[in-house]
Tab-separated table of C-alpha atoms in Angstrom:
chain	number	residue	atom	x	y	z
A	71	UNK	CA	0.000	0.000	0.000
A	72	UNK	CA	1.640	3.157	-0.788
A	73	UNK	CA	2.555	5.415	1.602
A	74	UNK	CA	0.870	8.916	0.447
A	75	UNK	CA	-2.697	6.910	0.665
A	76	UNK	CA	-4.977	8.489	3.345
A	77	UNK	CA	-7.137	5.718	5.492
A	78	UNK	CA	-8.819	5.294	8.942
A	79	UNK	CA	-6.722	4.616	11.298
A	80	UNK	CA	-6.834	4.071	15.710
A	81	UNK	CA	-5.348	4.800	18.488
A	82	UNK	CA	-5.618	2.853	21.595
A	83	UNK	CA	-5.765	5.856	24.225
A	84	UNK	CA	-4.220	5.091	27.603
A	85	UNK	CA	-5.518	6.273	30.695
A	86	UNK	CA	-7.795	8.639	29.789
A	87	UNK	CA	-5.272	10.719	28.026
A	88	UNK	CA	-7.175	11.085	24.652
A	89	UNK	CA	-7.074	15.342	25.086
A	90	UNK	CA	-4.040	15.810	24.039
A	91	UNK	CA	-4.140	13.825	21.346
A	92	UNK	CA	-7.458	15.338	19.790
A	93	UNK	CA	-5.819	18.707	20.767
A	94	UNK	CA	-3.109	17.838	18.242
A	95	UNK	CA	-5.451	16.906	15.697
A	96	UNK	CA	-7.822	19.196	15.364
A	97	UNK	CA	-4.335	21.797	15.017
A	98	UNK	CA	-3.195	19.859	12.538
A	99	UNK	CA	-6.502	19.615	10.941
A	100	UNK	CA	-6.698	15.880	10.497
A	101	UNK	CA	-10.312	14.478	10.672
A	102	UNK	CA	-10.606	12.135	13.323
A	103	UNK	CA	-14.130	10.729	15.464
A	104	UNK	CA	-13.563	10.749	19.385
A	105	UNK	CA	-16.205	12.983	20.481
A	106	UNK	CA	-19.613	13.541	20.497
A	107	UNK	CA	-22.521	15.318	21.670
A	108	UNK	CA	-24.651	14.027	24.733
A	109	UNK	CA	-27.339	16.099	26.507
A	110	UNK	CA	-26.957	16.612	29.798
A	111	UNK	CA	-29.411	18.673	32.605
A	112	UNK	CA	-27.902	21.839	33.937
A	113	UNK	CA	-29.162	22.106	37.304
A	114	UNK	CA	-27.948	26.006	37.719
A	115	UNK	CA	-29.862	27.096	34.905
A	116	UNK	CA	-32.387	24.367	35.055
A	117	UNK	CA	-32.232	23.071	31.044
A	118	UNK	CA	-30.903	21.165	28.954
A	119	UNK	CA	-27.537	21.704	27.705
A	120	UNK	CA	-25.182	19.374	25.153
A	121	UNK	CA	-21.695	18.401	26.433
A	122	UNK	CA	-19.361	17.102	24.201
A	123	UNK	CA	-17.751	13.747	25.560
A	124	UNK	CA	-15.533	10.441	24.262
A	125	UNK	CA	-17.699	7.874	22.474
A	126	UNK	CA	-15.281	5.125	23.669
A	127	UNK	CA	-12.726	6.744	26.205
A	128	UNK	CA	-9.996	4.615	24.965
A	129	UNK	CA	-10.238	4.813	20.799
A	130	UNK	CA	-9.525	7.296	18.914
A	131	UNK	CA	-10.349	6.933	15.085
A	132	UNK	CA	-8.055	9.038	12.367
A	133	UNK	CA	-7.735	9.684	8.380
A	134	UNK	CA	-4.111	9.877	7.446
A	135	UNK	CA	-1.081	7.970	5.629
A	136	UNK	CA	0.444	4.914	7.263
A	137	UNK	CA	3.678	7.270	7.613
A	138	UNK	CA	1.725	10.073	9.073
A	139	UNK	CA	-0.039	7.890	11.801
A	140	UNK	CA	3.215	5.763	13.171
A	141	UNK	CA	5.090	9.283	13.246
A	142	UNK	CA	1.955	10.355	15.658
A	143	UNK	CA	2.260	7.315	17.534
A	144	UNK	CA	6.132	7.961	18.506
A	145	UNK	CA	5.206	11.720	19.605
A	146	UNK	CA	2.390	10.443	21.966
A	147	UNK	CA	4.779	7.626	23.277
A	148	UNK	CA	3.235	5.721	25.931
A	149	UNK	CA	-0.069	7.746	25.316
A	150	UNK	CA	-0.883	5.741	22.575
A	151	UNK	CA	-0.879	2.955	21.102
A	152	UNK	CA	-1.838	2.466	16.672
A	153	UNK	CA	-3.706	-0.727	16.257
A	154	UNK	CA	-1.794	-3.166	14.025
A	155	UNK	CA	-2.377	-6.694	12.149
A	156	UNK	CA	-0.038	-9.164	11.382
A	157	UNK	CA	0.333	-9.168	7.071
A	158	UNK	CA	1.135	-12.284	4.876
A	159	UNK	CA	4.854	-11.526	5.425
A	160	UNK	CA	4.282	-11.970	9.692
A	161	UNK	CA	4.939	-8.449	9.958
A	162	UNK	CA	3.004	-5.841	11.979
A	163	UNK	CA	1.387	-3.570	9.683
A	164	UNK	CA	-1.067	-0.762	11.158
A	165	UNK	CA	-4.633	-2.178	10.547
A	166	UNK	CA	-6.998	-0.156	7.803
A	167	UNK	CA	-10.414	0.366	8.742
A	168	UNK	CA	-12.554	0.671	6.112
A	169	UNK	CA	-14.648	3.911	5.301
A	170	UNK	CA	-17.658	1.790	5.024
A	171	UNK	CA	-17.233	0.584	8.437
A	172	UNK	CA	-16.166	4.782	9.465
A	173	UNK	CA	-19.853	5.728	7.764
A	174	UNK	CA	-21.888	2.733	9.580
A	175	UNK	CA	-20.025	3.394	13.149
A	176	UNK	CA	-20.307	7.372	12.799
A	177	UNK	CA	-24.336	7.030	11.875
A	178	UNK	CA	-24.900	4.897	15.218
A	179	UNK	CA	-22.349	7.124	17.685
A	180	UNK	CA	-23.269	10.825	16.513
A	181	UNK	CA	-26.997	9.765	16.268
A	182	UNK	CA	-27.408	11.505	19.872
A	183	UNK	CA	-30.105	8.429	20.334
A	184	UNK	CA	-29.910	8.044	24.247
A	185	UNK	CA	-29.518	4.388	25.623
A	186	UNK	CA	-26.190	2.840	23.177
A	187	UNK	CA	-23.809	0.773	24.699
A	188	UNK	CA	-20.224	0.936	23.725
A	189	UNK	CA	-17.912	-1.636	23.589
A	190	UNK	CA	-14.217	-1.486	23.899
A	191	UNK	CA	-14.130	-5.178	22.693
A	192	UNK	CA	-15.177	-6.504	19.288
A	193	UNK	CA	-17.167	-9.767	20.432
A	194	UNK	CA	-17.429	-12.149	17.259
A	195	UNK	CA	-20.101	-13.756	18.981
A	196	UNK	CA	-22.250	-11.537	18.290
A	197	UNK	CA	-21.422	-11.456	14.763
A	198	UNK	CA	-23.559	-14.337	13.389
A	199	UNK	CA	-26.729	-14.796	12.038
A	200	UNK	CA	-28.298	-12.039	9.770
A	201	UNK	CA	-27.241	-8.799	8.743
A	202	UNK	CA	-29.995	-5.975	8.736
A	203	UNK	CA	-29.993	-2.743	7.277
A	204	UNK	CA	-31.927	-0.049	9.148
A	205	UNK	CA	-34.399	1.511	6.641
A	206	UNK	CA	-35.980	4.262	8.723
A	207	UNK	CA	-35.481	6.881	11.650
A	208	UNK	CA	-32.388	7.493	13.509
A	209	UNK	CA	-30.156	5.267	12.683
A	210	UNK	CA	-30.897	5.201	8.756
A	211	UNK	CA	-28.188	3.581	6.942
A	212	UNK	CA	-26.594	1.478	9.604
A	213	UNK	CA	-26.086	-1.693	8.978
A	214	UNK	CA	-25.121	-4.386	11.758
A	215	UNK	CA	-26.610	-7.571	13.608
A	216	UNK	CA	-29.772	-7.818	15.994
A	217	UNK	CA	-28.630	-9.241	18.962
A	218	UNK	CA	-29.973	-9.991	22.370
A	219	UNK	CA	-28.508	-8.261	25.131
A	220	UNK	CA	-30.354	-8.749	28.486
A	221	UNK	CA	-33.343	-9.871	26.929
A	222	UNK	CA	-33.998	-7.210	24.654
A	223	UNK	CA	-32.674	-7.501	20.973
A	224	UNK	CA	-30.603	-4.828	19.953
A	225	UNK	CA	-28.469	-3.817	16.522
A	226	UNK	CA	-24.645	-4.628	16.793
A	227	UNK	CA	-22.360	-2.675	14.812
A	228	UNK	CA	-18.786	-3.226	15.032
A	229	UNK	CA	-15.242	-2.386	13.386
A	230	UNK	CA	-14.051	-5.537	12.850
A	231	UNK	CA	-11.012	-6.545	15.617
A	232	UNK	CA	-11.551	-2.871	17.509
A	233	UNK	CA	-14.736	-1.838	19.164
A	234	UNK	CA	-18.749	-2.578	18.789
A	235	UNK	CA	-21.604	-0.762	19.757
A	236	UNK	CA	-25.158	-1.768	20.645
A	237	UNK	CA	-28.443	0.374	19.872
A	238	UNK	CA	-31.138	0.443	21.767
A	239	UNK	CA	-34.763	-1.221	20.561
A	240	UNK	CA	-35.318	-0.819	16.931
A	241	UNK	CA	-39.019	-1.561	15.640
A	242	UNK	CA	-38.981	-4.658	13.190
A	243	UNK	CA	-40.680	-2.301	10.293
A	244	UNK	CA	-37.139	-0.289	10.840
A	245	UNK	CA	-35.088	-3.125	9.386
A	246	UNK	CA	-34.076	-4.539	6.409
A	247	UNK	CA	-32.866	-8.094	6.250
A	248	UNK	CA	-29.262	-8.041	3.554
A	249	UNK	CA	-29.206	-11.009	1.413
């Protein structure tokens, strides 16, 4: 892959040090997905206000080169970590994430849809079975798994070897089954 190609990329955030890190990014201008707006109740002024907070504390999710990200990786030594596969050759290559997989995750997380459940795990488990396609509301456009998670059957969407997260109930006229 050459080395001027931008992908998706992540960063394994340690101890809650993810800041500094999307400081740095948003001065260098590189699109990344960390935050994202939750409401929260402001009891001095007595309304609802939005607060912008980590969708998974401890991932980070970038566009750049393969050069670009490893040289962020060394400057946030021990900070970070870049996620990495091993490639036909055994070597440890940082692992692409697909933009399909970007567009699915992003429509779930920024939805602002109270009740999700993230992940920090990708759980193949929940991975089998069939693949639906939400057709209508919120999460338009996601695609994932229903899944049952304390008794109530929820859509899974993951990136594949990272992170998952889990929607809250979906009505059955909502969903699409792919083929």
């Amino acid at each position: 892959m050459p080395d001027n190609e931008k992908n998706w990329y992540a960063f394994k955030i340690f101890f809650g040090r993810g800041e500094p890190v999307k400081a740095y990014f948003v001065a260098k201008n590189i699109e990344h997905i960390y935050d994202v707006a939750r409401p929260c109740f402001d009891k001095r002024d007595s309304r609802r206000k939005f607060k912008e907070v980590p969708i998974a504390p401890s991932l980070i999710f970038f566009l750049s080169t393969r050069r670009e990200a490893e040289e962020i990786e060394r400057k946030f030594l021990n900070k970070v970590m870049l996620y990495r596969n091993t490639n036909a050759e055994n070597m440890r290559t940082p692992s692409i994430i697909s933009e399909r997989e970007i567009n699915i995750f992003r429509i779930v997380a920024t939805s602002g849809v109270e009740g999700l459940d993230f992940y920090d795990d990708y759980n193949p488990k929940f991975t089998r079975g069939d693949r639906f396609r939400v057709i209508e509301g919120p999460f338009k456009g996601a695609e994932g798994y229903v899944v049952r998670i304390k008794k109530d059957h929820k859509l899974y969407v993951s990136i594949k070897g990272l992170c998952a997260v889990t929607t809250g109930y979906i009505p059955k006229a909502f969903l699409q089954k792919i083929q």
